[in-house]
Short mmCIF file of C-alpha atoms in Angstrom, two decimals:
data_model
loop_
_atom_site.label_atom_id
_atom_site.label_comp_id
_atom_site.label_asym_id
_atom_site.label_seq_id
_atom_site.Cartn_x
_atom_site.Cartn_y
_atom_site.Cartn_z
CA UNK A 25 22.30 -10.76 10.37
CA UNK A 26 24.06 -10.03 7.26
CA UNK A 27 23.94 -5.96 5.80
CA UNK A 28 27.31 -6.11 4.77
CA UNK A 29 29.84 -5.87 1.21
CA UNK A 30 26.24 -5.70 -0.97
CA UNK A 31 25.24 -3.11 -2.80
CA UNK A 32 21.62 -3.53 -2.56
CA UNK A 33 21.95 -2.27 1.51
CA UNK A 34 22.71 1.07 -0.15
CA UNK A 35 19.37 0.76 -2.97
CA UNK A 36 16.51 -1.45 -3.64
CA UNK A 37 15.35 -0.91 -6.26
CA UNK A 38 13.40 -3.84 -6.44
CA UNK A 39 11.97 -2.41 -3.78
CA UNK A 40 11.25 0.95 -5.27
CA UNK A 41 10.27 -0.79 -8.40
CA UNK A 42 7.60 -3.46 -5.97
CA UNK A 43 5.78 -0.69 -4.24
CA UNK A 44 4.94 1.56 -7.22
CA UNK A 45 3.67 -1.92 -8.71
CA UNK A 46 1.55 -2.73 -5.98
CA UNK A 47 0.00 0.64 -6.07
CA UNK A 48 -1.00 0.41 -9.91
CA UNK A 49 -2.62 -2.76 -8.71
CA UNK A 50 -4.63 -1.20 -5.67
CA UNK A 51 -5.53 1.68 -8.72
CA UNK A 52 -6.65 -1.29 -11.14
CA UNK A 53 -8.19 -3.09 -8.51
CA UNK A 54 -10.13 -0.27 -7.08
CA UNK A 55 -11.62 0.00 -11.18
CA UNK A 56 -12.78 -4.06 -10.89
CA UNK A 57 -14.72 -3.20 -7.22
CA UNK A 58 -16.76 -0.57 -9.31
CA UNK A 59 -18.11 -3.87 -11.50
CA UNK A 60 -17.45 -6.19 -9.18
CA UNK A 61 -20.82 -8.26 -8.55
CA UNK A 62 -22.09 -8.72 -5.07
CA UNK A 63 -19.17 -7.07 -3.56
CA UNK A 64 -20.43 -3.80 -1.61
CA UNK A 65 -18.62 -0.96 -2.47
CA UNK A 66 -18.91 3.80 -2.87
CA UNK A 67 -20.93 2.90 -6.36
CA UNK A 68 -21.55 0.23 -8.19
CA UNK A 69 -21.44 -0.35 -12.32
CA UNK A 70 -25.73 -1.89 -14.23
CA UNK A 71 -22.19 -3.85 -15.78
CA UNK A 72 -21.48 -5.56 -12.54
CA UNK A 73 -19.98 -9.03 -13.52
CA UNK A 74 -20.17 -11.88 -11.31
CA UNK A 75 -17.66 -13.85 -12.90
CA UNK A 76 -15.03 -11.00 -11.50
CA UNK A 77 -15.30 -12.45 -7.90
CA UNK A 78 -12.74 -14.49 -8.84
CA UNK A 79 -9.93 -12.80 -10.29
CA UNK A 80 -10.25 -10.35 -7.34
CA UNK A 81 -10.92 -12.56 -4.28
CA UNK A 82 -7.18 -14.18 -5.43
CA UNK A 83 -5.44 -10.57 -5.77
CA UNK A 84 -6.78 -9.10 -2.53
CA UNK A 85 -5.82 -12.33 -0.59
CA UNK A 86 -2.18 -10.38 -0.94
CA UNK A 87 -2.46 -7.45 -2.62
CA UNK A 88 -2.57 -5.26 1.01
CA UNK A 89 -0.10 -7.30 2.97
CA UNK A 90 2.44 -7.29 -0.24
CA UNK A 91 1.84 -3.66 0.12
CA UNK A 92 2.62 -3.61 3.76
CA UNK A 93 5.61 -6.03 3.68
CA UNK A 94 6.92 -3.69 1.37
CA UNK A 95 6.35 -0.32 3.92
CA UNK A 96 7.91 -2.68 7.02
CA UNK A 97 11.31 -2.70 4.75
CA UNK A 98 11.43 1.12 3.60
CA UNK A 99 10.97 1.56 7.85
CA UNK A 100 14.05 -1.27 8.31
CA UNK A 101 16.40 0.99 5.40
CA UNK A 102 14.92 4.53 7.48
CA UNK A 103 15.43 3.05 10.95
CA UNK A 104 19.60 2.89 10.96
CA UNK A 105 19.93 6.47 10.51
CA UNK A 106 17.05 7.34 12.77
CA UNK A 107 16.30 7.50 16.68
CA UNK A 108 12.54 7.54 18.30
CA UNK A 109 11.55 10.42 17.60
CA UNK A 110 13.35 11.22 14.07
CA UNK A 111 11.57 8.73 13.41
CA UNK A 112 8.00 9.19 14.53
CA UNK A 113 7.99 13.48 12.78
CA UNK A 114 9.28 11.97 9.74
CA UNK A 115 6.87 9.76 9.23
CA UNK A 116 3.74 11.40 10.87
CA UNK A 117 4.16 14.68 8.67
CA UNK A 118 4.64 12.79 5.18
CA UNK A 119 1.44 10.02 6.63
CA UNK A 120 -1.03 12.48 9.18
CA UNK A 121 -0.51 16.08 6.21
CA UNK A 122 -1.80 13.38 3.70
CA UNK A 123 -3.80 11.62 5.71
CA UNK A 124 -5.88 15.36 7.10
CA UNK A 125 -6.01 16.81 3.35
CA UNK A 126 -6.76 13.52 1.66
CA UNK A 127 -10.07 14.13 4.43
CA UNK A 128 -10.80 17.07 4.02
CA UNK A 129 -10.56 17.80 0.12
CA UNK A 130 -9.82 14.51 -1.94
CA UNK A 131 -12.27 12.09 0.00
CA UNK A 132 -15.81 14.38 0.01
CA UNK A 133 -16.51 13.73 -3.45
CA UNK A 134 -16.68 9.94 -2.94
CA UNK A 135 -19.25 10.59 0.23
CA UNK A 136 -21.11 12.74 -2.40
CA UNK A 137 -21.91 10.98 -4.97
CA UNK A 138 -22.26 7.07 -3.46
CA UNK A 139 -24.87 9.56 -0.82
CA UNK A 140 -26.06 10.71 -3.34
CA UNK A 141 -26.41 6.93 -5.82
CA UNK A 142 -27.69 6.25 -2.19
CA UNK A 143 -31.02 9.22 -2.38
CA UNK A 144 -29.89 9.80 0.63
CA UNK A 145 -27.61 12.93 -0.06
CA UNK A 146 -29.18 16.03 -2.07
CA UNK A 147 -27.35 17.12 -5.31
CA UNK A 148 -25.86 19.93 -5.09
CA UNK A 149 -21.89 19.90 -3.92
CA UNK A 150 -21.15 22.88 -2.47
CA UNK A 151 -23.56 22.61 -0.07
CA UNK A 152 -22.65 18.91 0.95
CA UNK A 153 -18.77 19.98 1.47
CA UNK A 154 -19.69 22.78 4.36
CA UNK A 155 -22.17 20.41 6.26
CA UNK A 156 -19.49 17.76 5.74
CA UNK A 157 -16.70 19.60 6.99
CA UNK A 158 -18.79 21.57 9.97
CA UNK A 159 -19.91 18.14 11.14
CA UNK A 160 -22.16 19.73 12.68
CA UNK A 161 -25.43 17.94 11.86
CA UNK A 162 -25.78 13.90 11.32
CA UNK A 163 -25.82 12.39 8.24
CA UNK A 164 -28.64 10.31 7.34
CA UNK A 165 -27.85 6.05 8.38
CA UNK A 166 -25.68 4.50 5.83
CA UNK A 167 -26.47 7.82 3.37
CA UNK A 168 -22.38 6.73 2.40
CA UNK A 169 -19.36 4.73 4.16
CA UNK A 170 -17.87 6.43 7.15
CA UNK A 171 -21.41 8.88 7.14
CA UNK A 172 -22.08 7.65 11.36
CA UNK A 173 -18.42 9.37 12.15
CA UNK A 174 -19.17 12.14 10.22
CA UNK A 175 -16.45 12.44 8.12
CA UNK A 176 -14.06 9.53 6.27
CA UNK A 177 -11.03 8.01 4.90
CA UNK A 178 -12.51 6.26 2.68
CA UNK A 179 -9.71 4.54 0.49
CA UNK A 180 -6.93 6.39 2.39
CA UNK A 181 -7.20 3.49 5.82
CA UNK A 182 -3.67 2.27 4.40
CA UNK A 183 -2.11 5.50 5.89
CA UNK A 184 -3.26 5.68 9.46
CA UNK A 185 -2.86 1.84 9.98
CA UNK A 186 0.51 2.39 8.36
CA UNK A 187 1.76 5.22 10.53
CA UNK A 188 -0.17 3.19 13.84
CA UNK A 189 2.80 0.43 13.12
CA UNK A 190 5.85 2.53 12.02
CA UNK A 191 4.91 3.77 15.72
CA UNK A 192 4.48 0.94 17.21
CA UNK A 193 7.62 0.18 15.97
CA UNK A 194 9.50 3.17 16.63
CA UNK A 195 8.35 3.27 20.38
CA UNK A 196 9.67 -0.56 21.13
CA UNK A 197 13.31 0.11 19.07
CA UNK A 198 15.14 -0.56 22.73
CA UNK A 199 13.65 -4.18 22.16
CA UNK A 200 14.48 -4.58 18.86
CA UNK A 201 17.29 -3.59 19.41
CA UNK A 202 18.14 -6.10 22.14
CA UNK A 203 19.59 -9.06 22.38
CA UNK A 204 16.21 -10.78 21.88
CA UNK A 205 14.83 -8.62 19.66
CA UNK A 206 18.40 -9.14 17.27
CA UNK A 207 17.60 -12.69 17.89
CA UNK A 208 13.66 -13.13 16.42
CA UNK A 209 15.22 -11.35 13.64
CA UNK A 210 18.24 -13.43 13.47
CA UNK A 211 15.88 -16.21 13.83
CA UNK A 212 13.18 -15.00 11.03
CA UNK A 213 16.22 -14.24 8.62
CA UNK A 214 17.96 -17.52 8.83
CA UNK A 215 14.57 -19.87 7.83
CA UNK A 216 16.01 -21.74 4.20
CA UNK A 217 13.81 -23.78 2.33
CA UNK A 218 10.89 -25.74 3.05
CA UNK A 219 11.35 -23.67 6.24
CA UNK A 220 10.92 -20.00 4.39
CA UNK A 221 8.12 -21.18 2.73
CA UNK A 222 5.62 -22.52 5.20
CA UNK A 223 6.44 -21.01 9.03
CA UNK A 224 5.96 -17.46 8.14
CA UNK A 225 2.36 -18.18 7.49
CA UNK A 226 1.94 -19.63 10.61
CA UNK A 227 1.12 -16.42 13.01
CA UNK A 228 -1.09 -15.18 10.01
CA UNK A 229 -2.82 -18.84 10.54
CA UNK A 230 -3.21 -18.42 13.97
CA UNK A 231 -4.61 -15.35 14.38
CA UNK A 232 -7.04 -15.87 11.49
CA UNK A 233 -8.13 -18.92 13.42
CA UNK A 234 -8.69 -17.03 16.46
CA UNK A 235 -9.70 -13.20 15.13
CA UNK A 236 -11.40 -13.41 11.85
CA UNK A 237 -14.89 -14.69 12.52
CA UNK A 238 -15.30 -12.29 15.90
CA UNK A 239 -13.72 -9.36 14.26
CA UNK A 240 -14.63 -9.19 10.28
CA UNK A 241 -12.91 -6.16 8.41
CA UNK A 242 -14.00 -2.69 9.30
CA UNK A 243 -11.45 -0.22 8.03
CA UNK A 244 -12.14 1.84 11.48
CA UNK A 245 -8.24 1.25 13.02
CA UNK A 246 -9.98 0.85 16.90
CA UNK A 247 -11.04 -2.66 16.24
CA UNK A 248 -10.13 -3.99 13.21
CA UNK A 249 -8.38 -6.14 15.21
CA UNK A 250 -7.52 -9.35 12.84
CA UNK A 251 -6.78 -6.81 9.80
CA UNK A 252 -4.12 -5.58 12.58
CA UNK A 253 -2.74 -8.82 12.71
CA UNK A 254 -2.27 -9.81 9.85
CA UNK A 255 -1.01 -6.25 8.43
CA UNK A 256 1.68 -5.65 11.11
CA UNK A 257 2.94 -9.59 11.60
CA UNK A 258 3.45 -8.76 7.51
CA UNK A 259 4.85 -5.31 8.04
CA UNK A 260 7.20 -6.66 10.97
CA UNK A 261 8.31 -9.56 8.45
CA UNK A 262 9.49 -7.00 6.05
CA UNK A 263 10.90 -4.38 9.21
CA UNK A 264 13.08 -7.57 9.27
CA UNK A 265 14.15 -8.81 6.55
CA UNK A 266 15.12 -4.83 5.85
CA UNK A 267 18.99 -4.60 5.08
CA UNK A 268 19.51 -8.26 5.55
CA UNK A 269 20.70 -10.10 2.10
CA UNK A 270 20.82 -14.20 2.79
CA UNK A 271 16.44 -14.00 3.25
CA UNK A 272 16.39 -12.62 -0.30
CA UNK A 273 19.11 -14.21 -2.03
CA UNK A 274 17.08 -17.39 -0.14
CA UNK A 275 13.67 -15.97 -1.76
CA UNK A 276 15.31 -15.25 -5.12
CA UNK A 277 16.58 -18.73 -4.87
CA UNK A 278 13.11 -20.55 -3.94
CA UNK A 279 11.06 -17.58 -6.83
CA UNK A 280 10.33 -20.84 -8.75
CA UNK A 281 8.92 -23.05 -6.43
CA UNK A 282 7.06 -20.71 -4.58
CA UNK A 283 5.26 -19.46 -7.54
CA UNK A 284 4.05 -23.29 -8.47
CA UNK A 285 3.27 -23.66 -4.25
CA UNK A 286 1.25 -20.44 -5.05
CA UNK A 287 -0.60 -21.52 -8.05
CA UNK A 288 -1.43 -25.29 -6.36
CA UNK A 289 -3.01 -24.19 -3.06
CA UNK A 290 -5.26 -21.51 -4.95
CA UNK A 291 -6.07 -24.38 -7.15
CA UNK A 292 -7.15 -26.21 -4.34
CA UNK A 293 -8.39 -23.11 -2.89
CA UNK A 294 -10.84 -22.28 -5.16
CA UNK A 295 -11.84 -25.95 -6.29
CA UNK A 296 -12.94 -26.26 -2.57
CA UNK A 297 -15.01 -23.19 -2.09
CA UNK A 298 -16.43 -23.90 -6.06
CA UNK A 299 -17.29 -27.62 -4.74
CA UNK A 300 -18.98 -26.79 -1.23
CA UNK A 301 -22.41 -26.64 -0.75
CA UNK A 302 -22.73 -23.95 1.34
CA UNK A 303 -19.53 -21.21 3.06
CA UNK A 304 -16.39 -22.38 2.75
CA UNK A 305 -14.90 -22.01 6.24
CA UNK A 306 -13.05 -23.75 8.88
CA UNK A 307 -9.95 -24.70 8.74
CA UNK A 308 -8.55 -26.09 5.86
CA UNK A 309 -9.80 -23.23 4.31
CA UNK A 310 -8.30 -21.04 6.04
CA UNK A 311 -4.93 -23.03 6.10
CA UNK A 312 -5.21 -22.86 2.07
CA UNK A 313 -5.77 -18.96 2.30
CA UNK A 314 -2.52 -18.35 4.64
CA UNK A 315 -0.57 -20.66 2.73
CA UNK A 316 -1.80 -19.16 -0.59
CA UNK A 317 -0.79 -15.57 0.79
CA UNK A 318 2.54 -16.17 2.31
CA UNK A 319 3.29 -18.22 -1.06
CA UNK A 320 1.80 -15.67 -3.07
CA UNK A 321 3.85 -12.86 -1.21
CA UNK A 322 7.39 -14.92 -1.35
CA UNK A 323 7.40 -15.10 -5.00
CA UNK A 324 6.89 -11.60 -5.41
CA UNK A 325 9.61 -10.94 -3.51
CA UNK A 326 11.63 -13.77 -5.18
CA UNK A 327 11.23 -12.73 -8.83
CA UNK A 328 11.76 -9.50 -7.89
CA UNK A 329 14.45 -9.42 -6.47
CA UNK A 330 15.77 -11.50 -9.06
CA UNK A 331 14.55 -9.30 -11.98
CA UNK A 332 13.85 -5.64 -10.69
CA UNK A 333 16.68 -4.89 -8.92
CA UNK A 334 18.27 -2.33 -11.05
CA UNK A 335 18.61 0.84 -11.78
CA UNK A 336 15.28 1.48 -14.01
CA UNK A 337 15.04 5.32 -15.59
CA UNK A 338 11.90 5.14 -14.45
CA UNK A 339 11.80 4.51 -11.21
CA UNK A 340 13.00 8.15 -9.96
CA UNK A 341 9.93 9.43 -11.46
CA UNK A 342 7.89 6.61 -10.18
CA UNK A 343 8.67 6.91 -6.22
CA UNK A 344 7.59 10.32 -6.84
CA UNK A 345 4.21 9.71 -7.76
CA UNK A 346 3.38 6.91 -5.65
CA UNK A 347 2.01 8.84 -3.02
CA UNK A 348 -0.03 11.91 -4.83
CA UNK A 349 -1.78 8.47 -7.44
CA UNK A 350 -2.34 6.90 -4.35
CA UNK A 351 -4.84 9.78 -2.99
CA UNK A 352 -6.32 10.89 -5.81
CA UNK A 353 -6.83 7.66 -7.21
CA UNK A 354 -10.26 6.29 -5.97
CA UNK A 355 -11.45 10.37 -6.80
CA UNK A 356 -11.19 10.13 -10.38
CA UNK A 357 -12.83 6.72 -10.48
CA UNK A 358 -15.60 7.60 -8.86
CA UNK A 359 -15.63 11.10 -10.89
CA UNK A 360 -15.13 9.31 -13.64
CA UNK A 361 -17.70 6.34 -12.87
CA UNK A 362 -20.29 9.62 -12.45
CA UNK A 363 -19.91 11.35 -16.12
CA UNK A 364 -19.56 7.80 -17.72
CA UNK A 365 -22.47 5.85 -16.77
CA UNK A 366 -25.34 8.07 -18.15
CA UNK A 367 -23.14 7.15 -21.79
CA UNK A 368 -23.83 3.48 -21.48
CA UNK A 369 -21.21 2.70 -23.56
CA UNK A 370 -21.48 -0.76 -21.99
CA UNK A 371 -18.47 -3.81 -20.80
CA UNK A 372 -15.58 -3.40 -22.82
CA UNK A 373 -15.22 0.69 -23.66
CA UNK A 374 -17.05 1.82 -20.11
CA UNK A 375 -14.03 0.15 -18.00
CA UNK A 376 -11.58 0.61 -20.31
CA UNK A 377 -11.97 4.50 -20.55
CA UNK A 378 -12.14 4.31 -16.36
CA UNK A 379 -8.37 3.02 -15.79
CA UNK A 380 -7.75 5.20 -19.13
CA UNK A 381 -9.26 8.97 -17.59
CA UNK A 382 -7.85 7.15 -13.91
CA UNK A 383 -5.07 7.24 -15.09
CA UNK A 384 -4.09 9.58 -17.58
CA UNK A 385 -6.70 12.62 -14.52
CA UNK A 386 -3.87 10.86 -11.89
CA UNK A 387 -0.86 11.75 -13.96
CA UNK A 388 -1.53 15.06 -15.21
CA UNK A 389 -2.81 16.51 -11.25
CA UNK A 390 0.81 15.48 -10.70
CA UNK A 391 3.52 15.59 -13.20
CA UNK A 392 1.33 19.30 -14.20
CA UNK A 393 0.61 20.46 -10.55
CA UNK A 394 1.60 18.44 -7.31
CA UNK A 395 5.16 17.86 -8.20
CA UNK A 396 5.65 21.45 -9.46
CA UNK A 397 3.70 23.46 -6.89
CA UNK A 398 5.96 23.50 -3.58
CA UNK A 399 3.23 23.85 -0.69
CA UNK A 400 1.24 21.11 -2.61
CA UNK A 401 4.04 18.50 -2.33
CA UNK A 402 4.12 17.72 1.78
CA UNK A 403 -0.40 17.59 1.28
CA UNK A 404 0.50 14.65 -0.80
CA UNK A 405 3.56 12.56 0.79
CA UNK A 406 6.56 14.72 -1.44
CA UNK A 407 9.53 15.52 0.29
CA UNK A 408 9.47 19.80 -1.19
CA UNK A 409 11.92 21.48 -3.50
CA UNK A 410 15.29 22.85 -2.58
CA UNK A 411 16.47 25.42 -4.15
CA UNK A 412 19.51 24.99 -5.82
CA UNK A 413 22.06 25.78 -4.69
CA UNK A 414 24.07 28.89 -6.87
CA UNK A 415 26.63 27.94 -9.21
CA UNK A 416 29.85 29.80 -8.54
CA UNK A 417 30.62 32.12 -10.89
CA UNK A 418 33.61 31.35 -13.47
CA UNK A 419 37.11 33.10 -13.09
CA UNK A 420 37.12 36.52 -14.93
CA UNK A 421 39.75 36.47 -17.52
CA UNK A 422 43.87 36.72 -16.17
CA UNK A 423 42.52 35.68 -12.83
CA UNK A 424 44.72 33.26 -11.35
CA UNK A 425 44.66 31.03 -8.69
CA UNK A 426 47.52 32.19 -6.01
CA UNK A 427 49.98 29.72 -5.86
CA UNK A 428 50.28 26.79 -3.02
CA UNK A 429 53.19 28.59 -1.49
CA UNK A 430 51.69 32.06 -1.33
#
């Protein structure tokens, strides 16, 4: 594994940029969920459109897989200087504290708005929150997503999933650092040419063939075995790639080939799906889906390494904004959608305003409040701001430092 003589091994600006851009896609995707027809979500717009299904599906086939791979890359860098318990402690605080706070403070409005829209929750947010937090009474069935548990994490499911994968790697660090673990890492990072573009999709296809029909997505952590198999595999790929330089150079070299192949594969998938009389499924469709997933991610990684691996002026701000924006955005989408719906602004102006209000609200709360108030920072996944070290006083007039010989 080549980890020397490359300044990018110290700071990977392309990974920082990809993390920010990937979460921006999450924001836009959740706005799209309000408008895409026939896909269940917390609220649905009267302007829902069927044509959105294909753009959303093309994005959905790789968006969270990319997020988990980037998270694995970050762990690869972090694990160089920390042991098992250091990783568990640092990642636990950064992931699970925002999860607990988000479930108690940020997410309840989403459940309330959905319950009211479904006619199964009485209007009155204050009374809803008291009942929601006490978990004393069961909610009506299907009042809101997660009602059967009494409390829900909704879009924050990524945080417990990421912590679980991080804990699995941290607790098995001796395995990954063993000769067998290093052999496996070197084997993956040593893939070149067509092997790098095809072979990583094989485990994804095997897991999909075995698990997809038996374990549909749930986001409840316990029985989400198919999604776990995909997300954890991509997380491991990122962890293995981490500080290696050869595999990143190869992804950069192959970036145009992987992009061309990804477009060709998704075009074939769409053609077969559109031409099928019934639900298109089976090994050929699964093969195209998993191959497209990996080729799309490989193309994004290669182009990002080529064009984004530089210290962009906005990167520091973006890195501190990612977690707060992620925690806030879906509640802001639902609050803005609830406020805009009675105005009947139409299918063009309303979604434009919804995106603008979500972005503006995320920015205002993050930059105007969360980043400035120190005790709020850990609740949104940020480190505490350390007080500036005092500057030494200037010497008094006439004072001279003692001679070195004194």
